[in-house]
PDB file of C-alpha atoms in Angstrom:
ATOM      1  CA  UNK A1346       3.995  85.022  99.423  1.00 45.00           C
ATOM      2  CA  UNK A1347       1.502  81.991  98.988  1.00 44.00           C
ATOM      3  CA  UNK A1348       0.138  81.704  95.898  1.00 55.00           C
ATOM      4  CA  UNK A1349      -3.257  82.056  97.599  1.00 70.00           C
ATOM      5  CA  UNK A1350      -4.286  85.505  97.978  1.00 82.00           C
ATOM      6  CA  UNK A1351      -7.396  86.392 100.337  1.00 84.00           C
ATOM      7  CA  UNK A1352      -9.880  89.421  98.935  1.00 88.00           C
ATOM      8  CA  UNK A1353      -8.137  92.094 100.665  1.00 90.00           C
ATOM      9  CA  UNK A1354      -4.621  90.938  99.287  1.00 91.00           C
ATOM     10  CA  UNK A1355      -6.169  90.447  95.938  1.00 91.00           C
ATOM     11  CA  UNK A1356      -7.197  93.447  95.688  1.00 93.00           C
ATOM     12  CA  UNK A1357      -4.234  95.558  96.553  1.00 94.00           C
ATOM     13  CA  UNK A1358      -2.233  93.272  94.112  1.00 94.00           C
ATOM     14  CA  UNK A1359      -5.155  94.423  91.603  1.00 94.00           C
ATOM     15  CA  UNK A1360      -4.223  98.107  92.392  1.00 94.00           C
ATOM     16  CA  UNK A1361      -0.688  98.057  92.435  1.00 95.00           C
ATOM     17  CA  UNK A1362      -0.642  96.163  88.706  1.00 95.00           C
ATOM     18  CA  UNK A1363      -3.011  99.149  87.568  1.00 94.00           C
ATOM     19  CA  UNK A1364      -1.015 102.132  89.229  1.00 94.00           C
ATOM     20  CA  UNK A1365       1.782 100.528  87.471  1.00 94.00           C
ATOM     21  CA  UNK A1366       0.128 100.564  84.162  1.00 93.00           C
ATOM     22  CA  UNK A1367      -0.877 104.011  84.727  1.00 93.00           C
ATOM     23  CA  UNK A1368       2.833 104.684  84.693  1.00 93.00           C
ATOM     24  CA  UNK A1369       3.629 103.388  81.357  1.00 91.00           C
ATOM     25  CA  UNK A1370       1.888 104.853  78.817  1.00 87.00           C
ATOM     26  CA  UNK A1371       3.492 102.473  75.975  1.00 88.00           C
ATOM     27  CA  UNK A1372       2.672  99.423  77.844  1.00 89.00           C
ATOM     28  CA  UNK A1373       3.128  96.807  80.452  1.00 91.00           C
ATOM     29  CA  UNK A1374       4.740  93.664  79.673  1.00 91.00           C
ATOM     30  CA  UNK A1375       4.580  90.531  81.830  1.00 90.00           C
ATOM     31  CA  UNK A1376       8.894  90.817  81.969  1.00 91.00           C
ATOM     32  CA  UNK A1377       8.136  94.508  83.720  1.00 92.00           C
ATOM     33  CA  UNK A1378       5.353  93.759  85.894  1.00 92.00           C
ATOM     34  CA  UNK A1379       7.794  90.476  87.429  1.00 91.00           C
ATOM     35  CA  UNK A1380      10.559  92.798  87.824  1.00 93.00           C
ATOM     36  CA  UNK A1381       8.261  95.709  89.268  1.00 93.00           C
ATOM     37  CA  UNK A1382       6.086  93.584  91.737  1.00 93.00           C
ATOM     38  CA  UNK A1383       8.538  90.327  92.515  1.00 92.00           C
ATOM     39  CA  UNK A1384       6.590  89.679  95.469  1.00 91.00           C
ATOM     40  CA  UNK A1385       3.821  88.068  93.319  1.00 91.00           C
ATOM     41  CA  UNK A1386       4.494  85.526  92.008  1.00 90.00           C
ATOM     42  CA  UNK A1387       3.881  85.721  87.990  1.00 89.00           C
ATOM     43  CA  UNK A1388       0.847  83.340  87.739  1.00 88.00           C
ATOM     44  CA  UNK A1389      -0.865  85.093  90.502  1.00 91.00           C
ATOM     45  CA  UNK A1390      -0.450  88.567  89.093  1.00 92.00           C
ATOM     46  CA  UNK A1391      -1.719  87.302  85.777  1.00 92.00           C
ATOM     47  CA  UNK A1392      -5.015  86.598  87.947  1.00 92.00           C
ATOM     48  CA  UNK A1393      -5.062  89.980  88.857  1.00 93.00           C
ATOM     49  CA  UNK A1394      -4.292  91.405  84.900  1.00 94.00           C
ATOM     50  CA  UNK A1395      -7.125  89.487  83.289  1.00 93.00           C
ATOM     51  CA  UNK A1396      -9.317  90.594  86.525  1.00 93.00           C
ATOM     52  CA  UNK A1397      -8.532  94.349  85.507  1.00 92.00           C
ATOM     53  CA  UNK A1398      -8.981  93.929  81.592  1.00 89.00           C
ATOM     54  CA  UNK A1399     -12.884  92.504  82.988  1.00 86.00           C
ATOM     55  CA  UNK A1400     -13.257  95.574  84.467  1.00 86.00           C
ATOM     56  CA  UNK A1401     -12.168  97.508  81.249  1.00 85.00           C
ATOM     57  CA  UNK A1402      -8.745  99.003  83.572  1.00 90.00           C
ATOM     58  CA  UNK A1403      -6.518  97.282  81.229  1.00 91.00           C
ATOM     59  CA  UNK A1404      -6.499  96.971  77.587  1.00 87.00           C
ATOM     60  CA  UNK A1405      -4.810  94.726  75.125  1.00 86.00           C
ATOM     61  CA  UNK A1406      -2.310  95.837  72.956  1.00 84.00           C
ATOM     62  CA  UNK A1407       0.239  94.004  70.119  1.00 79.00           C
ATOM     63  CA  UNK A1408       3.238  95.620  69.271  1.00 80.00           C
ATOM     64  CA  UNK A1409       5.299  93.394  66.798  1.00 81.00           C
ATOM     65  CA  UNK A1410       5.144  89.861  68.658  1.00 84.00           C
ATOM     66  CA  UNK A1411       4.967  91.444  72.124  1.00 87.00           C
ATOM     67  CA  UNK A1412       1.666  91.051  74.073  1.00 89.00           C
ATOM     68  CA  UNK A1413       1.265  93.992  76.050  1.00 91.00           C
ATOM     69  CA  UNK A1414      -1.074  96.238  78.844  1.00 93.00           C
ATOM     70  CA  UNK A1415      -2.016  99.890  78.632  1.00 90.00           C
ATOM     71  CA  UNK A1416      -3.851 101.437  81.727  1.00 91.00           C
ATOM     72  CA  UNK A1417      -7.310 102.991  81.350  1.00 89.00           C
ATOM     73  CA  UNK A1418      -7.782 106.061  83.089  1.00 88.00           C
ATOM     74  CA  UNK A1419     -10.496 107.428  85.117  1.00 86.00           C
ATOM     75  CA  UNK A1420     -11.906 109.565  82.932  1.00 83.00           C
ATOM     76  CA  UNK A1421     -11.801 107.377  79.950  1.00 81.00           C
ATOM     77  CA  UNK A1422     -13.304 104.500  82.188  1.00 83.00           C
ATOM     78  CA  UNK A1423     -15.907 107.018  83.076  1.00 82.00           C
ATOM     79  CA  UNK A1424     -16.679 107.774  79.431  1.00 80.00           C
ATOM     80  CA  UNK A1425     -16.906 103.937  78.619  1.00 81.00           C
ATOM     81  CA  UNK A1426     -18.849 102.761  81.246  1.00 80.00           C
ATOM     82  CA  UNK A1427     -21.999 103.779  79.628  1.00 83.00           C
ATOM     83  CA  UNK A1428     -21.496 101.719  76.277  1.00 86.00           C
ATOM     84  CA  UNK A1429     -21.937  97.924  75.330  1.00 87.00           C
ATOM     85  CA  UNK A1430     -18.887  95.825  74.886  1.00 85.00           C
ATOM     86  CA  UNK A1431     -19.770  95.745  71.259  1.00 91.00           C
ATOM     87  CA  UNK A1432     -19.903  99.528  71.253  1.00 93.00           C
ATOM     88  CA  UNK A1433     -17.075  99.447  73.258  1.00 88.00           C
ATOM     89  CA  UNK A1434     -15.172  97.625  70.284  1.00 89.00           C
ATOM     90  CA  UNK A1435     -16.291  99.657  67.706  1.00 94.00           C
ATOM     91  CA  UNK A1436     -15.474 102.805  69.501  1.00 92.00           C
ATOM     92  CA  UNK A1437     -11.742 101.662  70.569  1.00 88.00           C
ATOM     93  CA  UNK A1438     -10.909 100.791  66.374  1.00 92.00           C
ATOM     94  CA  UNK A1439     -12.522 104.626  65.872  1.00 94.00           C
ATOM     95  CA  UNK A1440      -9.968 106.098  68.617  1.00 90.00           C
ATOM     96  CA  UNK A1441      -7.102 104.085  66.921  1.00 88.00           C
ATOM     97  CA  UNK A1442      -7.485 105.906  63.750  1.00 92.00           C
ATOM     98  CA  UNK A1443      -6.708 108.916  64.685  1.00 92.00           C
ATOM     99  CA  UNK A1444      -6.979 112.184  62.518  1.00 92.00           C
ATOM    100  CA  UNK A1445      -7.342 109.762  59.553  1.00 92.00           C
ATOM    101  CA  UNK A1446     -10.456 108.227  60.846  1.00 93.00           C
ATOM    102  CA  UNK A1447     -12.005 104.944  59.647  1.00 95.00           C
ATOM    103  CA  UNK A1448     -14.090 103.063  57.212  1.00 95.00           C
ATOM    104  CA  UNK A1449     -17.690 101.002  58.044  1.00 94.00           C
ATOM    105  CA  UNK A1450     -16.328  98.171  55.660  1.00 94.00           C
ATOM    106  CA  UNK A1451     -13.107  98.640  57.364  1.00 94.00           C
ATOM    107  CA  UNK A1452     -14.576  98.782  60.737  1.00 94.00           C
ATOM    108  CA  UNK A1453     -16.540  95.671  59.714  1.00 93.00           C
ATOM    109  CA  UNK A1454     -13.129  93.230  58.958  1.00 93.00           C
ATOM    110  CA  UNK A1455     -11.335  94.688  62.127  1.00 91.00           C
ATOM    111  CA  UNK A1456     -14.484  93.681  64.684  1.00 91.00           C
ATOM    112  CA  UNK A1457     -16.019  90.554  62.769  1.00 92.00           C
ATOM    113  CA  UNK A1458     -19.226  92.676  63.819  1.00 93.00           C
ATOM    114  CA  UNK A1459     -22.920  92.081  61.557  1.00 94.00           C
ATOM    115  CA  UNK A1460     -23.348  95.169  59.674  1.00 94.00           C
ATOM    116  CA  UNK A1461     -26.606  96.071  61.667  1.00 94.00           C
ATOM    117  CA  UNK A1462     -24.561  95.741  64.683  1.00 95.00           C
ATOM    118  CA  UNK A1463     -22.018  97.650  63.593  1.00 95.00           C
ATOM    119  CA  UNK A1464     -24.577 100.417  62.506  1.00 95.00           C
ATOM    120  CA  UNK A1465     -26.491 100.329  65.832  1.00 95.00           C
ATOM    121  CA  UNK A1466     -23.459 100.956  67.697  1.00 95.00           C
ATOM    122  CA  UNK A1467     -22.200 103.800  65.187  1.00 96.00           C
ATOM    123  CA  UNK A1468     -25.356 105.605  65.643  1.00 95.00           C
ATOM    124  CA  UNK A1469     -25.421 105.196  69.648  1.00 94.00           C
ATOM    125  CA  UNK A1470     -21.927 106.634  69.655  1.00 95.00           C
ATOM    126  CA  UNK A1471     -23.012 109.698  67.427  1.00 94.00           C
ATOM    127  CA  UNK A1472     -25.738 110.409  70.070  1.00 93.00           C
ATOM    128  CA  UNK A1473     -23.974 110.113  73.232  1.00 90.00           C
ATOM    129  CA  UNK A1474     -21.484 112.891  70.780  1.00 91.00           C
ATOM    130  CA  UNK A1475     -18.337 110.677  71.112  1.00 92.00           C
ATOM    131  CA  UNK A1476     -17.500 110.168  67.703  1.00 94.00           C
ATOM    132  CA  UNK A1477     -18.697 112.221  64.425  1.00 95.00           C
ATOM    133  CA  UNK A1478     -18.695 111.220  60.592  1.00 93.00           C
ATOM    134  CA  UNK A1479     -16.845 113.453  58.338  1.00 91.00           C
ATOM    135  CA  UNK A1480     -16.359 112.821  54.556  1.00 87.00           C
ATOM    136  CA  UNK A1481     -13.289 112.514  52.385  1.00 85.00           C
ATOM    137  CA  UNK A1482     -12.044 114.586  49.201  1.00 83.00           C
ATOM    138  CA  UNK A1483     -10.522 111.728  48.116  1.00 82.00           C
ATOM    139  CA  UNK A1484     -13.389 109.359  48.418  1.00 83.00           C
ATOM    140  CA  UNK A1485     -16.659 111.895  48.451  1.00 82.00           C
ATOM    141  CA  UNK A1486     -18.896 108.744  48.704  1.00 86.00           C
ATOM    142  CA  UNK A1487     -17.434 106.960  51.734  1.00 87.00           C
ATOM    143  CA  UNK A1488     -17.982 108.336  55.605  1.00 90.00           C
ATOM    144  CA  UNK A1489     -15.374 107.812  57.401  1.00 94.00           C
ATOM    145  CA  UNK A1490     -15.873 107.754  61.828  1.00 96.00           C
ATOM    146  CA  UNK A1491     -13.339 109.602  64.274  1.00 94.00           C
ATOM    147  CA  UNK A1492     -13.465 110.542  67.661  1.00 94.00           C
ATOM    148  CA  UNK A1493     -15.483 114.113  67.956  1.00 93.00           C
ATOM    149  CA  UNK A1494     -12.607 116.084  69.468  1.00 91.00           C
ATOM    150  CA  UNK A1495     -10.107 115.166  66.733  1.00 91.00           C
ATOM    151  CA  UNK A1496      -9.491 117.244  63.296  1.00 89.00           C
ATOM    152  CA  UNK A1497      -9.829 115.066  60.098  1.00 88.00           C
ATOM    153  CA  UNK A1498      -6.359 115.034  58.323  1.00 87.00           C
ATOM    154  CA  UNK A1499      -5.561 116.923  54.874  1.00 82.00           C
ATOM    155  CA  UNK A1500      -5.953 114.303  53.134  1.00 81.00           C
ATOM    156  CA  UNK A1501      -9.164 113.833  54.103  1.00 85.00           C
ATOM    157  CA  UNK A1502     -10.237 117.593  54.144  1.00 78.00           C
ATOM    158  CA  UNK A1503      -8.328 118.646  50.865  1.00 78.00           C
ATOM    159  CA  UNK A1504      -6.651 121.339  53.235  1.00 81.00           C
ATOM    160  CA  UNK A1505      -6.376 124.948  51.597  1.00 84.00           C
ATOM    161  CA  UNK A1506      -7.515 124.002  48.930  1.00 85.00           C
ATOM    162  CA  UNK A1507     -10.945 122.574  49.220  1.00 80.00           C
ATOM    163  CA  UNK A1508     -13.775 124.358  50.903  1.00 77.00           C
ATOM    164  CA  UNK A1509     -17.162 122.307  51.982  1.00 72.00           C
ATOM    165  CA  UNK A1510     -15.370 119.517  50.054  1.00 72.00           C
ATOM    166  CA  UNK A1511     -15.325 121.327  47.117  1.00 78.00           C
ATOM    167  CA  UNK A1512     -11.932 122.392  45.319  1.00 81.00           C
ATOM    168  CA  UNK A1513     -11.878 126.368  45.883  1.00 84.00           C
ATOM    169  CA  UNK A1514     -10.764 126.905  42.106  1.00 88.00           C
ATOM    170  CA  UNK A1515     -10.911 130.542  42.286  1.00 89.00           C
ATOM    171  CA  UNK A1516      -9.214 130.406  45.649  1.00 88.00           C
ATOM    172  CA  UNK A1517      -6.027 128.355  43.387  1.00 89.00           C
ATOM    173  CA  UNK A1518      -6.013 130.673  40.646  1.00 91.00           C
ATOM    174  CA  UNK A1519      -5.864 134.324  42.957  1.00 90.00           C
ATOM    175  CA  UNK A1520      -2.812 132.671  45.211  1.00 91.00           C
ATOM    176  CA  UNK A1521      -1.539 131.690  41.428  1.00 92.00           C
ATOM    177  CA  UNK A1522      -1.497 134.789  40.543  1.00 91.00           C
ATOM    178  CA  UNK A1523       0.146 136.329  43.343  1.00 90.00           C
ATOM    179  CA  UNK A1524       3.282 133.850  43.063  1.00 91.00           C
ATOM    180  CA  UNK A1525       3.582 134.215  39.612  1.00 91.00           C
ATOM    181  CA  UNK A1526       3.219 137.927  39.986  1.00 90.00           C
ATOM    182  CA  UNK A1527       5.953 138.000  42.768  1.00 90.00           C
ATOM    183  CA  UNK A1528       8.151 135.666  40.974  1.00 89.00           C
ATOM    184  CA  UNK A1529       8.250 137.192  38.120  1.00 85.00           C
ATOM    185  CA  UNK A1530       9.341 140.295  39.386  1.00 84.00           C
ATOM    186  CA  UNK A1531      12.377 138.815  40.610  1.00 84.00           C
ATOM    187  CA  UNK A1532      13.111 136.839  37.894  1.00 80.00           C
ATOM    188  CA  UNK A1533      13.860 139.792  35.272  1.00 79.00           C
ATOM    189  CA  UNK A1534      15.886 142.762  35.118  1.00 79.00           C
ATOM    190  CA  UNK A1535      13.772 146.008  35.084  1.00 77.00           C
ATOM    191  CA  UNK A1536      13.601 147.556  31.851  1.00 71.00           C
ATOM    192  CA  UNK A1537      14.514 144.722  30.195  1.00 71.00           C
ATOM    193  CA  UNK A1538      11.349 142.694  29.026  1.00 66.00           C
ATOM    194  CA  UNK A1539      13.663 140.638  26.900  1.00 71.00           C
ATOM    195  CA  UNK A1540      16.114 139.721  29.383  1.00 74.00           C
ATOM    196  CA  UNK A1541      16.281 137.136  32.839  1.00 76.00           C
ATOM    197  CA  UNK A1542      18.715 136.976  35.311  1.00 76.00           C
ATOM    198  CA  UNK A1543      21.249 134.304  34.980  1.00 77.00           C
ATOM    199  CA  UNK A1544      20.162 130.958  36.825  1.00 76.00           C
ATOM    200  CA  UNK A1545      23.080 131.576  39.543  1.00 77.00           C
ATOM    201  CA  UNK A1546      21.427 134.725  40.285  1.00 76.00           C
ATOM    202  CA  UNK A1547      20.809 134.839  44.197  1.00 77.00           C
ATOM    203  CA  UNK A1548      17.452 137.225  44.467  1.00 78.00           C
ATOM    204  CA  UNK A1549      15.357 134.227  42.743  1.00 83.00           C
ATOM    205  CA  UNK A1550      12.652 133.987  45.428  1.00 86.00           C
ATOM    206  CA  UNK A1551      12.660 130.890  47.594  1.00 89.00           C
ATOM    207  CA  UNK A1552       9.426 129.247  48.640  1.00 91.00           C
ATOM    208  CA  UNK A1553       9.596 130.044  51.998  1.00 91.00           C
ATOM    209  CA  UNK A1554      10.353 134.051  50.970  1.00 90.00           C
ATOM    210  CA  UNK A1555       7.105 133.933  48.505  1.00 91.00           C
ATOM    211  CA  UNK A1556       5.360 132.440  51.839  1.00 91.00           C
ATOM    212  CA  UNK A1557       6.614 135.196  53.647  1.00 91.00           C
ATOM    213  CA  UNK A1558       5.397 137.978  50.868  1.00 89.00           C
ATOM    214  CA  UNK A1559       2.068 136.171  51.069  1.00 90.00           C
ATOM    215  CA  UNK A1560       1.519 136.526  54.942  1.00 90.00           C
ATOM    216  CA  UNK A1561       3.342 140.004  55.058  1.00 89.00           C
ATOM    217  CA  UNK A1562       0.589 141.518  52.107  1.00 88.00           C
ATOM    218  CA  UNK A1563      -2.446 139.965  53.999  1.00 88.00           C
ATOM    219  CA  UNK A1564      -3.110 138.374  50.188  1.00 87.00           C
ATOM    220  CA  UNK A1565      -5.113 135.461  52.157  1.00 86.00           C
ATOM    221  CA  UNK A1566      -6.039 134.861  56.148  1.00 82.00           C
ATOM    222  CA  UNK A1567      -5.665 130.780  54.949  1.00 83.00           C
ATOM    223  CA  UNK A1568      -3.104 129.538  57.359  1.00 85.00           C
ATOM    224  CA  UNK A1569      -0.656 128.256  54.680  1.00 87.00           C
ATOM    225  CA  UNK A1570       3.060 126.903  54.995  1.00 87.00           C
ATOM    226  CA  UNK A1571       5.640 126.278  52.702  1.00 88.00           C
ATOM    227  CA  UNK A1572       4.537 122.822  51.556  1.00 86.00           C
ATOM    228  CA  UNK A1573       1.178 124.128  50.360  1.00 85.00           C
TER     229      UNK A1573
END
């Protein structure tokens, strides 16, 4: 095929390098998209790549050293094409972190974005409800910016054991109890205050059995597992 591609060519080599992006969710290298589309030759499809990444169908990605594509789908094109490329920016670092979310001063270093900027665009994204602020146990005096559908992490939330950011103390001290309670009745011999079982004894309840007394009693409706 001539190097030369007319509109109409151009723009089925355009939709054949998406579809195959589409198809690999990790990423499209330029070695795969030779191999999967030989009939263009590699400078001409890298016409076509930088034409989709324009249009916001491709995005950049680095793994390691390796430069590579991910494809954009409808409905995430659809959600984007309503924001400003600085928006845009800002909103793609907030979907990269996840459940943990991210920092403003973090957020600043990552974009190279003015601080106003980077404000402006925070608070269009809050009212168009794509992203939300939540804050951290850990860090009560930072906000920290994830996407709205996503559930901050425990370490942000404190798990179980905070409520409204505050540590439930009395919360702590009941499930205490309970353990201790529990434990201690399998830890020494009945009618025999003065005496424990030996430490080879078998019946010393594991973690995952005081779990299991804890759900089986009702003692709290927290969703709890064994490393809480």
């Amino acid at each position: 095929m001539s190097e030369l591609l007319d509109k109409e060519q151009a723009a089925q080599m355009d939709r054949e390098i998406y579809e195959l992006a589409l198809q690999q969710p990790e990423g499209l290298d330029a070695d795969l998209l030779k191999e999967a589309l030989p009939k263009y030759p590699l400078e001409v499809a890298v016409n076509g790549v930088n034409r989709l990444l324009q249009l916001g169908r491709l995005e950049v990605m680095q793994v390691g050293s390796r430069i590579l594509y991910r494809g954009v789908q409808a409905s995430e094109l659809e959600r984007m094409s309503g924001l400003t490329g600085d928006e845009r920016l800002v909103y793609k670092h907030i979907e990269n972190s996840g459940n943990e979310g991210i920092w403003v001063r973090t957020l600043k270093q990552k974009t190279n974005l003015l601080q106003g900027v980077i404000t402006r665009c925070l608070k269009g994204l809050e009212q168009k409800t794509m992203i939300k602020s939540v804050k951290s146990v850990k860090h009560p005096t930072r906000k920290l910016y994830m996407m709205i559908d996503v559930s901050p992490s425990s370490d942000i939330t404190g798990g179980p054991w905070y409520t409204d950011q505050e540590m439930d103390t009395d919360f702590i001290e009941q499930l205490a109890s309970q353990c201790f309670k529990f434990i201690y009745v399998h830890s020494y011999p009945r009618g025999m205050p003065n005496a424990v079982f030996s430490a080879n004894h078998v019946a010393y309840p594991k973690s995952s059995v005081i779990l299991r007394h804890i759900v089986d009693n009702g003692i709290t409706n927290v969703v709890l597992s064994v490393g809480h």
